[in-house]
Amino acid sequence: RWNQPAHWSLTSGGVNGECPPNPSDNVFFDANSFVSINDSVVIGATTAYCKNMDWTGATQNPFLNGNYSYSLRIFGSLNLAPSMTFNLKGDLNFESNLPGNTIKTNGTFVNANILNFSGTGSWKQNSSLESHILFQTNGAYSTNNYGLNLRDLIGRSSASSLLLGTSIIKSD
């Protein structure tokens, strides 16, 4: 579970017992993070936090799970592994106030209730993105000419910008 210190270490493969991540902590999942195939990280607290989240070194086809009442708040970038399952179901909130944040799914479907961009920072896709709802209330979002497949795309603020470039946008 995300909120249990027994699952956190300051170094890859290091001693566990550290505090769960806060909004200024970078989170890396790598080959030392999962011992068997289909192991999972469970968001088991009302809200989980991190600055940047990177799964690119993860092996064993890991899962990120959480139910509809839980949310993940990321204050930076998100980089997923192609062999993982992202099954948060709750809200995935991007809240950085800094420019230069990126989102790279590597083909992983982002199963979150809503992708909410509320920080004043900027985000750029570095691969195609498939999810349910993208809701932008603040900041700048660029598809960087990558595909976007969503049920809904909602923008609600004169303080936000959405740059679609030559992206192909699909709505299911």
Coordinates of N, CA and C in Angstrom, one line a residue:
R1 N 0.8 -1.2 0.0 CA 0.0 0.0 0.0 C 0.9 1.3 0.0
W2 N 0.4 2.3 -0.7 CA 1.2 3.5 -0.9 C 1.5 4.2 0.4
N3 N 0.6 4.2 1.3 CA 0.7 4.9 2.6 C 1.5 4.2 3.7
Q4 N 2.0 3.0 3.4 CA 2.7 2.2 4.4 C 4.3 2.4 4.2
P5 N 5.0 2.9 5.3 CA 6.4 3.1 5.2 C 7.2 1.8 4.8
A6 N 6.7 0.6 5.2 CA 7.4 -0.6 4.9 C 7.6 -0.8 3.4
H7 N 6.9 -0.1 2.6 CA 7.1 -0.3 1.1 C 7.9 0.8 0.4
W8 N 8.6 1.7 1.2 CA 9.3 2.8 0.7 C 10.8 2.8 1.1
S9 N 11.7 3.1 0.2 CA 13.1 3.2 0.5 C 13.6 4.5 -0.2
L10 N 14.7 5.0 0.2 CA 15.3 6.2 -0.4 C 16.2 5.8 -1.6
T11 N 16.5 4.5 -1.7 CA 17.4 4.0 -2.8 C 16.8 2.8 -3.4
S12 N 17.1 2.5 -4.7 CA 16.6 1.3 -5.3 C 17.2 0.1 -4.6
G13 N 16.3 -0.8 -4.1 CA 16.7 -2.0 -3.4 C 17.2 -1.8 -2.0
G14 N 17.0 -0.5 -1.5 CA 17.5 -0.1 -0.2 C 16.6 -0.6 0.9
V15 N 17.0 -0.2 2.1 CA 16.3 -0.5 3.4 C 14.9 0.2 3.3
N16 N 13.8 -0.6 3.6 CA 12.5 0.0 3.7 C 12.3 0.7 5.0
G17 N 11.1 1.4 5.1 CA 10.7 2.0 6.4 C 10.7 3.5 6.2
E18 N 10.8 4.1 5.0 CA 10.8 5.5 4.8 C 9.4 6.0 4.8
C19 N 9.2 7.3 4.9 CA 7.9 7.9 4.8 C 7.3 7.8 3.4
P20 N 6.0 7.6 3.3 CA 5.4 7.6 1.9 C 5.8 9.0 1.2
P21 N 5.8 9.0 -0.1 CA 6.1 10.2 -0.8 C 5.2 11.4 -0.5
N22 N 5.8 12.6 -0.6 CA 5.0 13.8 -0.5 C 5.2 14.6 -1.8
P23 N 4.6 15.8 -1.9 CA 4.6 16.5 -3.2 C 6.0 16.9 -3.7
S24 N 7.0 16.8 -2.9 CA 8.4 17.2 -3.4 C 9.2 15.9 -3.6
D25 N 8.7 14.7 -3.5 CA 9.5 13.5 -3.7 C 9.3 12.9 -5.1
N26 N 10.4 12.6 -5.7 CA 10.3 11.8 -7.0 C 10.2 10.3 -6.7
V27 N 9.4 9.6 -7.4 CA 9.1 8.2 -7.2 C 9.5 7.4 -8.4
F28 N 10.4 6.4 -8.2 CA 10.9 5.6 -9.3 C 10.5 4.1 -8.9
F29 N 9.9 3.5 -9.9 CA 9.7 2.0 -9.8 C 10.6 1.4 -10.8
D30 N 11.4 0.4 -10.3 CA 12.4 -0.2 -11.2 C 12.4 -1.7 -11.0
A31 N 13.5 -2.4 -11.5 CA 13.6 -3.9 -11.4 C 13.6 -4.4 -9.9
N32 N 14.0 -3.5 -9.0 CA 14.0 -3.9 -7.6 C 12.7 -3.7 -6.9
S33 N 11.7 -3.1 -7.6 CA 10.4 -2.7 -6.9 C 9.4 -3.9 -6.8
F34 N 9.5 -4.8 -7.7 CA 8.5 -5.9 -7.8 C 9.2 -7.3 -7.8
V35 N 8.8 -8.2 -6.9 CA 9.4 -9.5 -6.8 C 8.8 -10.6 -7.6
S36 N 7.5 -10.4 -8.0 CA 6.8 -11.4 -8.8 C 6.0 -10.7 -9.9
I37 N 5.6 -11.5 -10.9 CA 4.8 -11.0 -12.0 C 3.5 -10.5 -11.4
N38 N 3.0 -9.4 -12.0 CA 1.7 -8.8 -11.7 C 1.6 -8.2 -10.3
D39 N 2.7 -8.0 -9.6 CA 2.7 -7.3 -8.3 C 2.1 -5.9 -8.5
S40 N 1.5 -5.4 -7.4 CA 0.9 -4.1 -7.5 C 1.3 -3.1 -6.5
V41 N 1.1 -1.8 -6.8 CA 1.2 -0.7 -5.9 C -0.3 -0.3 -5.7
V42 N -0.7 -0.2 -4.5 CA -2.1 0.1 -4.2 C -2.2 1.4 -3.5
I43 N -2.9 2.4 -4.2 CA -3.2 3.6 -3.5 C -4.3 3.3 -2.5
G44 N -3.8 3.2 -1.2 CA -4.7 2.8 -0.1 C -5.0 3.9 0.9
A45 N -4.7 5.1 0.5 CA -4.9 6.3 1.3 C -5.8 7.2 0.5
T46 N -6.6 8.1 1.1 CA -7.5 8.9 0.4 C -6.8 9.7 -0.8
T47 N -5.5 10.2 -0.5 CA -4.8 10.9 -1.5 C -3.3 10.4 -1.4
A48 N -2.7 10.2 -2.6 CA -1.3 9.9 -2.6 C -0.6 11.0 -3.4
Y49 N 0.6 11.3 -3.0 CA 1.3 12.5 -3.6 C 2.7 12.0 -4.1
C50 N 3.2 12.8 -5.1 CA 4.6 12.7 -5.5 C 4.9 13.9 -6.4
K51 N 6.2 14.1 -6.7 CA 6.6 15.2 -7.6 C 6.5 14.6 -9.0
N52 N 7.5 13.7 -9.3 CA 7.6 13.0 -10.6 C 7.4 11.5 -10.3
M53 N 6.7 10.8 -11.2 CA 6.6 9.4 -11.1 C 7.1 8.7 -12.4
D54 N 8.0 7.8 -12.2 CA 8.7 7.1 -13.3 C 8.7 5.6 -13.1
W55 N 8.0 4.9 -14.0 CA 7.9 3.4 -14.0 C 8.8 2.8 -15.1
T56 N 9.6 3.5 -15.8 CA 10.3 3.0 -17.0 C 11.2 1.8 -16.7
G57 N 11.8 1.7 -15.5 CA 12.6 0.6 -15.1 C 11.9 -0.6 -14.5
A58 N 10.6 -0.5 -14.4 CA 9.8 -1.6 -13.7 C 9.8 -2.8 -14.6
T59 N 9.9 -3.9 -14.0 CA 9.7 -5.2 -14.7 C 8.6 -6.0 -14.0
Q60 N 8.3 -7.2 -14.5 CA 7.3 -8.1 -13.9 C 5.8 -7.6 -14.1
N61 N 5.6 -6.8 -15.1 CA 4.2 -6.3 -15.5 C 3.4 -5.8 -14.3
P62 N 3.9 -4.8 -13.6 CA 3.3 -4.3 -12.4 C 1.9 -3.6 -12.7
F63 N 1.2 -3.4 -11.6 CA -0.1 -2.8 -11.6 C 0.0 -1.6 -10.7
L64 N -0.7 -0.5 -11.0 CA -1.0 0.6 -10.1 C -2.5 0.5 -9.9
N65 N -3.0 0.3 -8.7 CA -4.4 0.1 -8.4 C -4.9 1.1 -7.4
G66 N -6.2 1.4 -7.4 CA -6.8 2.3 -6.5 C -8.3 2.3 -6.8
N67 N -9.1 2.6 -5.8 CA -10.5 2.7 -6.1 C -11.0 4.1 -6.3
Y68 N -12.3 4.2 -6.6 CA -12.8 5.5 -7.0 C -12.7 6.6 -6.0
S69 N -12.6 6.3 -4.8 CA -12.6 7.3 -3.7 C -11.1 7.8 -3.4
Y70 N -10.1 7.3 -4.1 CA -8.7 7.7 -3.9 C -8.2 8.5 -5.1
S71 N -7.3 9.3 -4.8 CA -6.7 10.1 -5.9 C -5.2 10.1 -5.8
L72 N -4.5 10.4 -6.9 CA -3.1 10.6 -7.0 C -2.8 12.0 -7.5
R73 N -2.0 12.7 -6.7 CA -1.7 14.1 -7.1 C -0.2 14.1 -7.5
I74 N 0.1 14.5 -8.7 CA 1.4 14.5 -9.2 C 1.8 16.0 -9.5
F75 N 2.9 16.4 -8.9 CA 3.3 17.8 -9.0 C 4.5 18.0 -10.0
G76 N 4.5 17.1 -11.0 CA 5.5 17.2 -12.0 C 5.2 16.3 -13.2
S77 N 6.1 15.3 -13.6 CA 5.9 14.5 -14.8 C 5.5 13.1 -14.4
L78 N 5.0 12.4 -15.5 CA 4.6 11.0 -15.3 C 5.1 10.2 -16.5
N79 N 5.8 9.1 -16.2 CA 6.4 8.3 -17.2 C 6.1 6.8 -16.9
L80 N 5.3 6.2 -17.7 CA 4.8 4.8 -17.5 C 5.6 3.8 -18.3
A81 N 5.6 2.6 -17.8 CA 6.2 1.5 -18.5 C 5.2 0.8 -19.5
P82 N 5.7 0.4 -20.6 CA 4.8 -0.2 -21.6 C 4.2 -1.5 -21.1
S83 N 4.8 -2.2 -20.2 CA 4.3 -3.5 -19.7 C 3.5 -3.4 -18.4
M84 N 3.0 -2.3 -18.1 CA 2.3 -2.1 -16.8 C 0.8 -1.9 -17.0
T85 N 0.0 -2.0 -15.9 CA -1.4 -1.7 -15.9 C -1.6 -0.6 -15.0
F86 N -2.3 0.5 -15.5 CA -2.6 1.7 -14.7 C -4.1 1.6 -14.4
N87 N -4.5 1.3 -13.2 CA -5.9 1.0 -12.9 C -6.2 1.8 -11.6
L88 N -6.0 3.1 -11.6 CA -6.3 3.9 -10.4 C -7.8 4.0 -10.1
K89 N -8.6 4.3 -11.2 CA -10.0 4.4 -11.1 C -10.4 5.8 -10.5
G90 N -9.7 6.3 -9.5 CA -10.0 7.6 -8.9 C -9.4 8.7 -9.8
D91 N -9.3 9.9 -9.3 CA -8.8 11.0 -10.1 C -7.2 11.1 -10.1
L92 N -6.7 11.4 -11.2 CA -5.3 11.7 -11.4 C -5.1 13.1 -11.6
N93 N -4.5 13.8 -10.6 CA -4.4 15.3 -10.7 C -3.0 15.7 -11.0
F94 N -2.8 16.6 -12.0 CA -1.5 17.2 -12.3 C -1.5 18.6 -11.8
E95 N -0.6 18.9 -10.8 CA -0.7 20.2 -10.1 C 0.5 21.0 -10.1
S96 N 1.5 20.8 -11.0 CA 2.7 21.5 -11.0 C 2.4 23.0 -11.4
N97 N 3.2 23.9 -10.8 CA 3.2 25.3 -11.2 C 4.4 25.7 -12.0
L98 N 5.2 24.7 -12.5 CA 6.4 24.9 -13.2 C 6.3 24.4 -14.7
P99 N 7.0 25.1 -15.6 CA 7.0 24.6 -17.0 C 7.8 23.4 -17.2
G100 N 7.6 22.7 -18.3 CA 8.5 21.6 -18.7 C 8.1 20.2 -18.2
N101 N 6.9 20.0 -17.7 CA 6.5 18.7 -17.3 C 6.1 17.8 -18.5
T102 N 6.2 16.5 -18.4 CA 5.9 15.6 -19.5 C 5.1 14.5 -19.0
I103 N 4.4 13.9 -20.0 CA 3.6 12.7 -19.8 C 3.9 11.7 -20.9
K104 N 4.4 10.6 -20.5 CA 4.7 9.5 -21.5 C 4.1 8.2 -21.0
T105 N 3.1 7.7 -21.8 CA 2.4 6.5 -21.3 C 3.0 5.2 -21.9
N106 N 3.8 5.4 -23.0 CA 4.4 4.2 -23.6 C 3.3 3.2 -24.0
G107 N 2.1 3.6 -24.4 CA 1.1 2.7 -24.8 C 0.2 2.2 -23.7
T108 N 0.5 2.5 -22.5 CA -0.3 2.1 -21.3 C -1.6 2.9 -21.2
F109 N -2.8 2.2 -21.2 CA -4.1 2.9 -21.0 C -4.1 3.5 -19.6
V110 N -4.4 4.7 -19.4 CA -4.5 5.4 -18.1 C -5.9 5.3 -17.6
N111 N -6.2 4.2 -16.9 CA -7.6 4.0 -16.3 C -7.7 4.8 -15.0
A112 N -8.0 6.1 -15.2 CA -8.3 7.0 -14.1 C -9.7 7.6 -14.4
N113 N -10.4 7.9 -13.4 CA -11.7 8.6 -13.6 C -11.6 9.8 -14.4
I114 N -10.6 10.7 -14.1 CA -10.4 11.9 -14.7 C -8.9 12.3 -14.6
L115 N -8.4 12.9 -15.7 CA -7.0 13.5 -15.7 C -7.3 15.0 -15.5
N116 N -7.0 15.5 -14.4 CA -7.3 16.9 -14.1 C -6.0 17.7 -14.0
F117 N -5.9 18.7 -14.9 CA -4.7 19.6 -14.9 C -5.1 20.9 -14.3
S118 N -4.7 21.1 -13.1 CA -5.1 22.3 -12.3 C -3.9 23.2 -11.9
G119 N -2.7 22.8 -12.1 CA -1.6 23.7 -11.8 C -1.4 24.7 -12.9
T120 N -0.6 25.7 -12.6 CA -0.3 26.7 -13.6 C 0.9 26.4 -14.5
G121 N 1.5 25.2 -14.3 CA 2.6 24.8 -15.1 C 2.2 24.4 -16.5
S122 N 3.2 23.7 -17.2 CA 2.9 23.2 -18.5 C 3.2 21.7 -18.6
W123 N 2.5 21.0 -19.5 CA 2.7 19.6 -19.7 C 2.7 19.3 -21.2
K124 N 3.6 18.4 -21.6 CA 3.7 18.0 -23.0 C 3.7 16.5 -23.0
Q125 N 2.8 16.0 -23.9 CA 2.8 14.5 -24.2 C 4.1 14.1 -24.9
N126 N 4.6 13.0 -24.5 CA 5.8 12.4 -25.2 C 5.4 11.0 -25.8
S127 N 4.2 10.7 -25.9 CA 3.6 9.5 -26.5 C 2.1 9.7 -26.6
S128 N 1.4 8.8 -27.3 CA 0.0 8.9 -27.4 C -0.6 8.7 -26.0
L129 N -1.8 9.2 -25.8 CA -2.4 9.2 -24.5 C -3.9 8.7 -24.7
E130 N -4.2 7.6 -23.9 CA -5.6 7.1 -24.0 C -6.1 7.0 -22.5
S131 N -7.2 7.6 -22.3 CA -7.8 7.6 -21.0 C -9.3 7.9 -21.1
H132 N -10.0 8.3 -20.0 CA -11.4 8.6 -20.0 C -11.7 10.1 -20.3
I133 N -11.3 10.9 -19.3 CA -11.6 12.4 -19.4 C -10.4 13.2 -19.1
L134 N -10.1 14.1 -19.9 CA -9.0 15.1 -19.7 C -9.7 16.4 -19.4
F135 N -9.5 16.9 -18.2 CA -10.1 18.2 -17.7 C -9.0 19.2 -17.4
Q136 N -9.0 20.2 -18.2 CA -7.9 21.2 -18.0 C -8.6 22.5 -17.4
T137 N -8.2 22.9 -16.2 CA -8.7 24.1 -15.6 C -7.6 25.2 -15.5
N138 N -6.4 24.8 -15.8 CA -5.3 25.8 -15.6 C -4.1 25.3 -16.4
G139 N -3.1 26.2 -16.6 CA -1.8 25.8 -17.2 C -1.9 25.6 -18.7
A140 N -0.8 25.0 -19.2 CA -0.7 24.8 -20.7 C -0.5 23.3 -20.9
Y141 N -1.3 22.7 -21.9 CA -1.2 21.3 -22.2 C -0.9 21.2 -23.7
S142 N 0.1 20.5 -24.1 CA 0.4 20.2 -25.5 C 0.4 18.7 -25.8
T143 N -0.3 18.4 -26.8 CA -0.3 17.0 -27.3 C 1.1 16.6 -28.0
N144 N 1.8 17.7 -28.3 CA 3.1 17.5 -29.0 C 3.0 16.6 -30.3
N145 N 1.8 16.8 -30.9 CA 1.5 16.1 -32.2 C 1.3 14.6 -32.0
Y146 N 1.2 14.1 -30.7 CA 0.9 12.7 -30.5 C -0.7 12.5 -30.4
G147 N -1.1 11.3 -30.6 CA -2.6 11.0 -30.6 C -3.2 11.2 -29.2
L148 N -4.5 11.5 -29.1 CA -5.2 11.6 -27.9 C -6.5 10.9 -28.1
N149 N -6.8 9.9 -27.2 CA -8.0 9.1 -27.3 C -8.7 9.2 -26.0
L150 N -9.8 9.9 -25.9 CA -10.6 10.2 -24.7 C -12.1 10.1 -24.9
R151 N -12.8 9.9 -23.8 CA -14.2 10.0 -23.9 C -14.7 11.4 -23.9
D152 N -14.0 12.3 -23.1 CA -14.3 13.7 -23.1 C -13.0 14.5 -22.9
L153 N -13.0 15.7 -23.5 CA -11.9 16.7 -23.4 C -12.6 18.0 -23.0
I154 N -12.2 18.4 -21.8 CA -12.9 19.6 -21.2 C -11.9 20.7 -20.8
G155 N -12.1 21.9 -21.3 CA -11.3 23.0 -20.8 C -12.2 24.1 -20.3
R156 N -11.8 24.6 -19.1 CA -12.7 25.5 -18.4 C -12.0 26.7 -17.8
S157 N -11.2 27.4 -18.5 CA -10.5 28.6 -18.0 C -9.9 29.4 -19.0
S158 N -9.9 30.7 -18.9 CA -9.2 31.6 -19.8 C -7.7 31.6 -19.4
A159 N -7.4 31.0 -18.3 CA -6.0 30.9 -17.9 C -5.3 29.7 -18.4
S160 N -6.0 28.9 -19.2 CA -5.3 27.6 -19.7 C -5.2 27.7 -21.2
S161 N -4.3 26.9 -21.7 CA -4.1 26.8 -23.2 C -4.0 25.3 -23.5
L162 N -4.6 24.9 -24.6 CA -4.5 23.5 -25.1 C -4.0 23.6 -26.5
L163 N -2.8 23.0 -26.8 CA -2.2 23.0 -28.1 C -2.3 21.6 -28.7
L164 N -3.0 21.4 -29.7 CA -3.3 20.1 -30.3 C -2.4 19.8 -31.5
G165 N -1.8 20.8 -32.1 CA -0.9 20.6 -33.2 C -1.5 19.8 -34.3
T166 N -0.8 18.8 -34.8 CA -1.3 17.9 -35.9 C -1.8 16.6 -35.3
S167 N -2.1 16.5 -34.0 CA -2.6 15.3 -33.3 C -3.9 14.8 -33.9
I168 N -4.1 13.5 -33.9 CA -5.4 12.9 -34.2 C -6.1 12.7 -32.9
I169 N -7.2 13.3 -32.8 CA -8.0 13.3 -31.5 C -9.2 12.3 -31.8
K170 N -9.3 11.3 -30.9 CA -10.4 10.3 -31.0 C -11.2 10.4 -29.8
S171 N -12.5 10.3 -29.9 CA -13.4 10.3 -28.8 C -14.3 9.0 -28.9
D172 N -14.3 8.2 -27.8 CA -15.1 7.0 -27.8 C -16.4 7.3 -27.1

